[in-house]
Amino acid sequence: MERQAFAWDHSCERARLVAALGGAPVLHLDDIATHEELFAWTGRLLQEVVEPLSHGTTAHYRPYDWDTRGFGPDRALPPAPVVLVEGVGAGRRAIRPWLARLLWMELADEDAWARGRQRDGSAQNEFWEGWVRAERRHFTKDPSKPFADLLVLQCSEGYEVLQGPAATSAKSLPVTDRDGPASVC
């Protein structure tokens, strides 16, 4: 298994990935999910985002506001050679046919949940109780990790990127194949 190490500050990890992908636009799944649809947003994502982008047109969606519990103003997501879809559920079965590559961030559940709780503060405590159960149900029914092309592991001084379980059977897409793992992270 090929191993490559990449070190960067946690606060800029997404920015570095975006830069490595040529300024790729980012869709945050936190903008798509809602309190009522923690994982039941696939149809809306496909209709509002994936379908228009697959035709080379700008996608439009209304990001969810977790504090007001409502949708905000329309946001445009322009077509690009690479669009980074970031968040839990990005590797789900219904989305995988549209993905060029799937990166799996390997992090202990408790650590991931602690990060989220720290980010959201006490105002979202009730949400986090429901989230933990919903996330476990989601990955039991629709695991993503077995389909990952790359595994990203957090280390004491950055991240390590390894080939994922699907790396040997991944379809070849020129959008990312020419760049390889070093340009992805």
PDB file of C-alpha atoms in Angstrom:
ATOM      1  CA  MET A   1       0.000   0.000   0.000  1.00  0.00           C
ATOM      2  CA  GLU A   2       1.497   3.344  -1.033  1.00  0.00           C
ATOM      3  CA  ARG A   3       1.788   5.787   1.880  1.00  0.00           C
ATOM      4  CA  GLN A   4       2.118   9.533   1.541  1.00  0.00           C
ATOM      5  CA  ALA A   5       2.191  11.992   4.408  1.00  0.00           C
ATOM      6  CA  PHE A   6       0.790  15.513   4.201  1.00  0.00           C
ATOM      7  CA  ALA A   7       1.015  17.940   7.092  1.00  0.00           C
ATOM      8  CA  TRP A   8      -1.126  21.032   7.493  1.00  0.00           C
ATOM      9  CA  ASP A   9      -2.954  22.926  10.145  1.00  0.00           C
ATOM     10  CA  HIS A  10      -6.464  21.542  10.787  1.00  0.00           C
ATOM     11  CA  SER A  11      -8.045  24.968  10.273  1.00  0.00           C
ATOM     12  CA  CYS A  12      -6.811  25.181   6.682  1.00  0.00           C
ATOM     13  CA  GLU A  13      -7.239  21.573   5.526  1.00  0.00           C
ATOM     14  CA  ARG A  14     -10.271  22.321   3.366  1.00  0.00           C
ATOM     15  CA  ALA A  15      -8.628  25.411   1.853  1.00  0.00           C
ATOM     16  CA  ARG A  16      -5.569  23.382   0.868  1.00  0.00           C
ATOM     17  CA  LEU A  17      -7.696  20.692  -0.726  1.00  0.00           C
ATOM     18  CA  VAL A  18      -9.680  23.304  -2.638  1.00  0.00           C
ATOM     19  CA  ALA A  19      -6.444  24.949  -3.805  1.00  0.00           C
ATOM     20  CA  ALA A  20      -5.001  21.570  -4.838  1.00  0.00           C
ATOM     21  CA  LEU A  21      -8.144  21.033  -6.905  1.00  0.00           C
ATOM     22  CA  GLY A  22      -7.695  24.322  -8.745  1.00  0.00           C
ATOM     23  CA  GLY A  23     -10.106  26.378  -6.652  1.00  0.00           C
ATOM     24  CA  ALA A  24     -12.895  23.831  -6.882  1.00  0.00           C
ATOM     25  CA  PRO A  25     -16.254  24.993  -5.518  1.00  0.00           C
ATOM     26  CA  VAL A  26     -17.349  23.276  -2.309  1.00  0.00           C
ATOM     27  CA  LEU A  27     -20.787  21.974  -1.405  1.00  0.00           C
ATOM     28  CA  HIS A  28     -21.106  21.486   2.354  1.00  0.00           C
ATOM     29  CA  LEU A  29     -23.636  18.796   3.194  1.00  0.00           C
ATOM     30  CA  ASP A  30     -24.356  20.720   6.406  1.00  0.00           C
ATOM     31  CA  ASP A  31     -26.091  23.166   4.038  1.00  0.00           C
ATOM     32  CA  ILE A  32     -28.255  20.383   2.585  1.00  0.00           C
ATOM     33  CA  ALA A  33     -29.193  18.366   5.686  1.00  0.00           C
ATOM     34  CA  THR A  34     -31.782  19.687   8.130  1.00  0.00           C
ATOM     35  CA  HIS A  35     -32.922  18.881  11.664  1.00  0.00           C
ATOM     36  CA  GLU A  36     -35.782  16.880  10.127  1.00  0.00           C
ATOM     37  CA  GLU A  37     -33.700  15.380   7.307  1.00  0.00           C
ATOM     38  CA  LEU A  38     -30.386  14.416   8.821  1.00  0.00           C
ATOM     39  CA  PHE A  39     -29.887  11.853   6.041  1.00  0.00           C
ATOM     40  CA  ALA A  40     -33.124  12.035   4.032  1.00  0.00           C
ATOM     41  CA  TRP A  41     -31.894  14.755   1.683  1.00  0.00           C
ATOM     42  CA  THR A  42     -30.645  12.633  -1.220  1.00  0.00           C
ATOM     43  CA  GLY A  43     -33.534  13.437  -3.572  1.00  0.00           C
ATOM     44  CA  ARG A  44     -33.175  17.167  -3.014  1.00  0.00           C
ATOM     45  CA  LEU A  45     -29.395  17.001  -3.529  1.00  0.00           C
ATOM     46  CA  LEU A  46     -29.770  15.048  -6.759  1.00  0.00           C
ATOM     47  CA  GLN A  47     -32.493  17.337  -8.118  1.00  0.00           C
ATOM     48  CA  GLU A  48     -31.116  20.722  -7.051  1.00  0.00           C
ATOM     49  CA  VAL A  49     -27.372  20.138  -7.357  1.00  0.00           C
ATOM     50  CA  VAL A  50     -26.243  16.964  -9.107  1.00  0.00           C
ATOM     51  CA  GLU A  51     -28.702  17.096 -12.009  1.00  0.00           C
ATOM     52  CA  PRO A  52     -27.915  20.689 -13.078  1.00  0.00           C
ATOM     53  CA  LEU A  53     -24.161  20.194 -12.635  1.00  0.00           C
ATOM     54  CA  SER A  54     -24.288  17.003 -14.699  1.00  0.00           C
ATOM     55  CA  HIS A  55     -25.685  19.102 -17.569  1.00  0.00           C
ATOM     56  CA  GLY A  56     -23.029  21.781 -17.148  1.00  0.00           C
ATOM     57  CA  THR A  57     -25.427  24.340 -15.705  1.00  0.00           C
ATOM     58  CA  THR A  58     -25.295  26.226 -12.426  1.00  0.00           C
ATOM     59  CA  ALA A  59     -26.980  24.474  -9.519  1.00  0.00           C
ATOM     60  CA  HIS A  60     -29.156  26.425  -7.087  1.00  0.00           C
ATOM     61  CA  TYR A  61     -29.994  25.369  -3.561  1.00  0.00           C
ATOM     62  CA  ARG A  62     -31.054  27.056  -0.353  1.00  0.00           C
ATOM     63  CA  PRO A  63     -28.624  26.376   2.502  1.00  0.00           C
ATOM     64  CA  TYR A  64     -30.144  25.322   5.792  1.00  0.00           C
ATOM     65  CA  ASP A  65     -29.609  27.555   8.824  1.00  0.00           C
ATOM     66  CA  TRP A  66     -29.123  25.318  11.863  1.00  0.00           C
ATOM     67  CA  ASP A  67     -29.889  28.118  14.320  1.00  0.00           C
ATOM     68  CA  THR A  68     -33.133  29.414  12.814  1.00  0.00           C
ATOM     69  CA  ARG A  69     -34.163  25.945  11.574  1.00  0.00           C
ATOM     70  CA  GLY A  70     -35.052  27.253   8.141  1.00  0.00           C
ATOM     71  CA  PHE A  71     -33.646  27.623   4.663  1.00  0.00           C
ATOM     72  CA  GLY A  72     -31.696  30.728   3.726  1.00  0.00           C
ATOM     73  CA  PRO A  73     -31.550  32.603   0.433  1.00  0.00           C
ATOM     74  CA  ASP A  74     -30.762  30.843  -2.826  1.00  0.00           C
ATOM     75  CA  ARG A  75     -27.097  30.010  -3.380  1.00  0.00           C
ATOM     76  CA  ALA A  76     -25.538  29.278  -6.766  1.00  0.00           C
ATOM     77  CA  LEU A  77     -23.004  26.500  -7.280  1.00  0.00           C
ATOM     78  CA  PRO A  78     -21.302  26.880 -10.655  1.00  0.00           C
ATOM     79  CA  PRO A  79     -20.288  23.911 -12.791  1.00  0.00           C
ATOM     80  CA  ALA A  80     -16.583  23.149 -12.620  1.00  0.00           C
ATOM     81  CA  PRO A  81     -14.256  20.312 -13.610  1.00  0.00           C
ATOM     82  CA  VAL A  82     -14.260  19.277  -9.926  1.00  0.00           C
ATOM     83  CA  VAL A  83     -16.836  20.070  -7.254  1.00  0.00           C
ATOM     84  CA  LEU A  84     -15.884  19.056  -3.731  1.00  0.00           C
ATOM     85  CA  VAL A  85     -18.827  17.552  -1.803  1.00  0.00           C
ATOM     86  CA  GLU A  86     -17.907  17.637   1.859  1.00  0.00           C
ATOM     87  CA  GLY A  87     -19.667  16.043   4.800  1.00  0.00           C
ATOM     88  CA  VAL A  88     -21.151  12.922   6.324  1.00  0.00           C
ATOM     89  CA  GLY A  89     -23.141  11.028   3.730  1.00  0.00           C
ATOM     90  CA  ALA A  90     -21.159  12.234   0.699  1.00  0.00           C
ATOM     91  CA  GLY A  91     -20.213   8.647  -0.105  1.00  0.00           C
ATOM     92  CA  ARG A  92     -23.712   7.212   0.115  1.00  0.00           C
ATOM     93  CA  ARG A  93     -24.888   4.658  -2.426  1.00  0.00           C
ATOM     94  CA  ALA A  94     -27.156   7.055  -4.377  1.00  0.00           C
ATOM     95  CA  ILE A  95     -24.376   9.635  -4.780  1.00  0.00           C
ATOM     96  CA  ARG A  96     -21.415   7.345  -5.568  1.00  0.00           C
ATOM     97  CA  PRO A  97     -22.172   7.018  -9.313  1.00  0.00           C
ATOM     98  CA  TRP A  98     -21.594  10.775  -9.620  1.00  0.00           C
ATOM     99  CA  LEU A  99     -18.299  10.846  -7.703  1.00  0.00           C
ATOM    100  CA  ALA A 100     -14.901  10.946  -9.384  1.00  0.00           C
ATOM    101  CA  ARG A 101     -13.210   9.949  -6.120  1.00  0.00           C
ATOM    102  CA  LEU A 102     -14.316   9.231  -2.572  1.00  0.00           C
ATOM    103  CA  LEU A 103     -12.043  10.232   0.302  1.00  0.00           C
ATOM    104  CA  TRP A 104     -12.830   8.790   3.713  1.00  0.00           C
ATOM    105  CA  MET A 105     -11.654  10.737   6.765  1.00  0.00           C
ATOM    106  CA  GLU A 106     -10.813   8.097   9.344  1.00  0.00           C
ATOM    107  CA  LEU A 107     -11.614   9.528  12.762  1.00  0.00           C
ATOM    108  CA  ALA A 108     -12.968   7.824  15.854  1.00  0.00           C
ATOM    109  CA  ASP A 109     -16.700   8.502  16.221  1.00  0.00           C
ATOM    110  CA  GLU A 110     -16.245  10.033  19.657  1.00  0.00           C
ATOM    111  CA  ASP A 111     -13.563  12.423  18.347  1.00  0.00           C
ATOM    112  CA  ALA A 112     -15.718  13.485  15.391  1.00  0.00           C
ATOM    113  CA  TRP A 113     -18.739  14.042  17.610  1.00  0.00           C
ATOM    114  CA  ALA A 114     -16.625  16.005  20.128  1.00  0.00           C
ATOM    115  CA  ARG A 115     -15.424  18.287  17.296  1.00  0.00           C
ATOM    116  CA  GLY A 116     -19.004  18.890  16.227  1.00  0.00           C
ATOM    117  CA  ARG A 117     -20.185  19.600  19.746  1.00  0.00           C
ATOM    118  CA  GLN A 118     -17.304  22.029  20.269  1.00  0.00           C
ATOM    119  CA  ARG A 119     -18.106  23.787  16.981  1.00  0.00           C
ATOM    120  CA  ASP A 120     -21.851  24.044  17.660  1.00  0.00           C
ATOM    121  CA  GLY A 121     -21.863  24.846  21.367  1.00  0.00           C
ATOM    122  CA  SER A 122     -24.558  24.005  23.886  1.00  0.00           C
ATOM    123  CA  ALA A 123     -27.360  25.386  21.702  1.00  0.00           C
ATOM    124  CA  GLN A 124     -27.217  22.214  19.601  1.00  0.00           C
ATOM    125  CA  ASN A 125     -26.967  19.616  22.430  1.00  0.00           C
ATOM    126  CA  GLU A 126     -30.366  18.118  21.597  1.00  0.00           C
ATOM    127  CA  PHE A 127     -29.374  17.902  17.945  1.00  0.00           C
ATOM    128  CA  TRP A 128     -26.205  15.964  18.777  1.00  0.00           C
ATOM    129  CA  GLU A 129     -28.090  13.349  20.773  1.00  0.00           C
ATOM    130  CA  GLY A 130     -30.226  12.582  17.722  1.00  0.00           C
ATOM    131  CA  TRP A 131     -27.284  12.882  15.318  1.00  0.00           C
ATOM    132  CA  VAL A 132     -25.244  10.135  16.963  1.00  0.00           C
ATOM    133  CA  ARG A 133     -28.109   7.648  16.596  1.00  0.00           C
ATOM    134  CA  ALA A 134     -28.915   8.770  13.030  1.00  0.00           C
ATOM    135  CA  GLU A 135     -25.295   8.566  11.887  1.00  0.00           C
ATOM    136  CA  ARG A 136     -24.911   5.042  13.270  1.00  0.00           C
ATOM    137  CA  ARG A 137     -28.117   3.946  11.488  1.00  0.00           C
ATOM    138  CA  HIS A 138     -26.978   5.580   8.254  1.00  0.00           C
ATOM    139  CA  PHE A 139     -23.586   3.856   8.111  1.00  0.00           C
ATOM    140  CA  THR A 140     -25.081   0.515   9.154  1.00  0.00           C
ATOM    141  CA  LYS A 141     -27.484   0.641   6.191  1.00  0.00           C
ATOM    142  CA  ASP A 142     -25.220   2.437   3.709  1.00  0.00           C
ATOM    143  CA  PRO A 143     -21.503   2.220   4.550  1.00  0.00           C
ATOM    144  CA  SER A 144     -19.137   4.512   2.641  1.00  0.00           C
ATOM    145  CA  LYS A 145     -15.676   3.466   3.808  1.00  0.00           C
ATOM    146  CA  PRO A 146     -15.535   0.219   1.751  1.00  0.00           C
ATOM    147  CA  PHE A 147     -15.945   2.356  -1.392  1.00  0.00           C
ATOM    148  CA  ALA A 148     -13.279   4.942  -0.535  1.00  0.00           C
ATOM    149  CA  ASP A 149     -10.499   5.531  -3.037  1.00  0.00           C
ATOM    150  CA  LEU A 150      -8.343   7.198  -0.377  1.00  0.00           C
ATOM    151  CA  LEU A 151      -8.270   7.005   3.412  1.00  0.00           C
ATOM    152  CA  VAL A 152      -7.205  10.155   5.247  1.00  0.00           C
ATOM    153  CA  LEU A 153      -5.819   9.527   8.717  1.00  0.00           C
ATOM    154  CA  GLN A 154      -5.144  12.288  11.225  1.00  0.00           C
ATOM    155  CA  CYS A 155      -1.680  12.049  12.753  1.00  0.00           C
ATOM    156  CA  SER A 156       0.038  14.020  15.489  1.00  0.00           C
ATOM    157  CA  GLU A 157       1.590  16.310  12.863  1.00  0.00           C
ATOM    158  CA  GLY A 158      -0.976  16.460  10.086  1.00  0.00           C
ATOM    159  CA  TYR A 159      -2.571  13.785   7.961  1.00  0.00           C
ATOM    160  CA  GLU A 160      -1.547  10.615   6.217  1.00  0.00           C
ATOM    161  CA  VAL A 161      -3.218   9.547   2.996  1.00  0.00           C
ATOM    162  CA  LEU A 162      -3.463   5.859   2.115  1.00  0.00           C
ATOM    163  CA  GLN A 163      -5.060   3.971  -0.719  1.00  0.00           C
ATOM    164  CA  GLY A 164      -8.605   3.095   0.206  1.00  0.00           C
ATOM    165  CA  PRO A 165     -10.432  -0.214  -0.152  1.00  0.00           C
ATOM    166  CA  ALA A 166     -11.820   0.745  -3.566  1.00  0.00           C
ATOM    167  CA  ALA A 167      -8.514   2.034  -4.996  1.00  0.00           C
ATOM    168  CA  THR A 168      -7.736  -1.086  -7.001  1.00  0.00           C
ATOM    169  CA  SER A 169     -11.198  -1.325  -8.504  1.00  0.00           C
ATOM    170  CA  ALA A 170     -11.871   2.391  -9.032  1.00  0.00           C
ATOM    171  CA  LYS A 171     -13.033   3.526 -12.426  1.00  0.00           C
ATOM    172  CA  SER A 172     -10.606   5.752 -14.253  1.00  0.00           C
ATOM    173  CA  LEU A 173     -11.746   9.371 -14.543  1.00  0.00           C
ATOM    174  CA  PRO A 174      -9.317  11.849 -16.105  1.00  0.00           C
ATOM    175  CA  VAL A 175     -10.473  14.700 -13.863  1.00  0.00           C
ATOM    176  CA  THR A 176      -8.481  13.339 -10.921  1.00  0.00           C
ATOM    177  CA  ASP A 177      -6.345  10.496 -12.252  1.00  0.00           C
ATOM    178  CA  ARG A 178      -3.760  12.822 -13.764  1.00  0.00           C
ATOM    179  CA  ASP A 179      -3.271  14.530 -10.413  1.00  0.00           C
ATOM    180  CA  GLY A 180      -3.013  11.543  -8.067  1.00  0.00           C
ATOM    181  CA  PRO A 181      -3.093  11.621  -4.282  1.00  0.00           C
ATOM    182  CA  ALA A 182      -0.340  14.211  -3.808  1.00  0.00           C
ATOM    183  CA  SER A 183      -2.405  16.944  -5.437  1.00  0.00           C
ATOM    184  CA  VAL A 184      -5.567  15.952  -3.614  1.00  0.00           C
ATOM    185  CA  CYS A 185      -4.248  16.619  -0.112  1.00  0.00           C
TER     186      CYS A 185
END
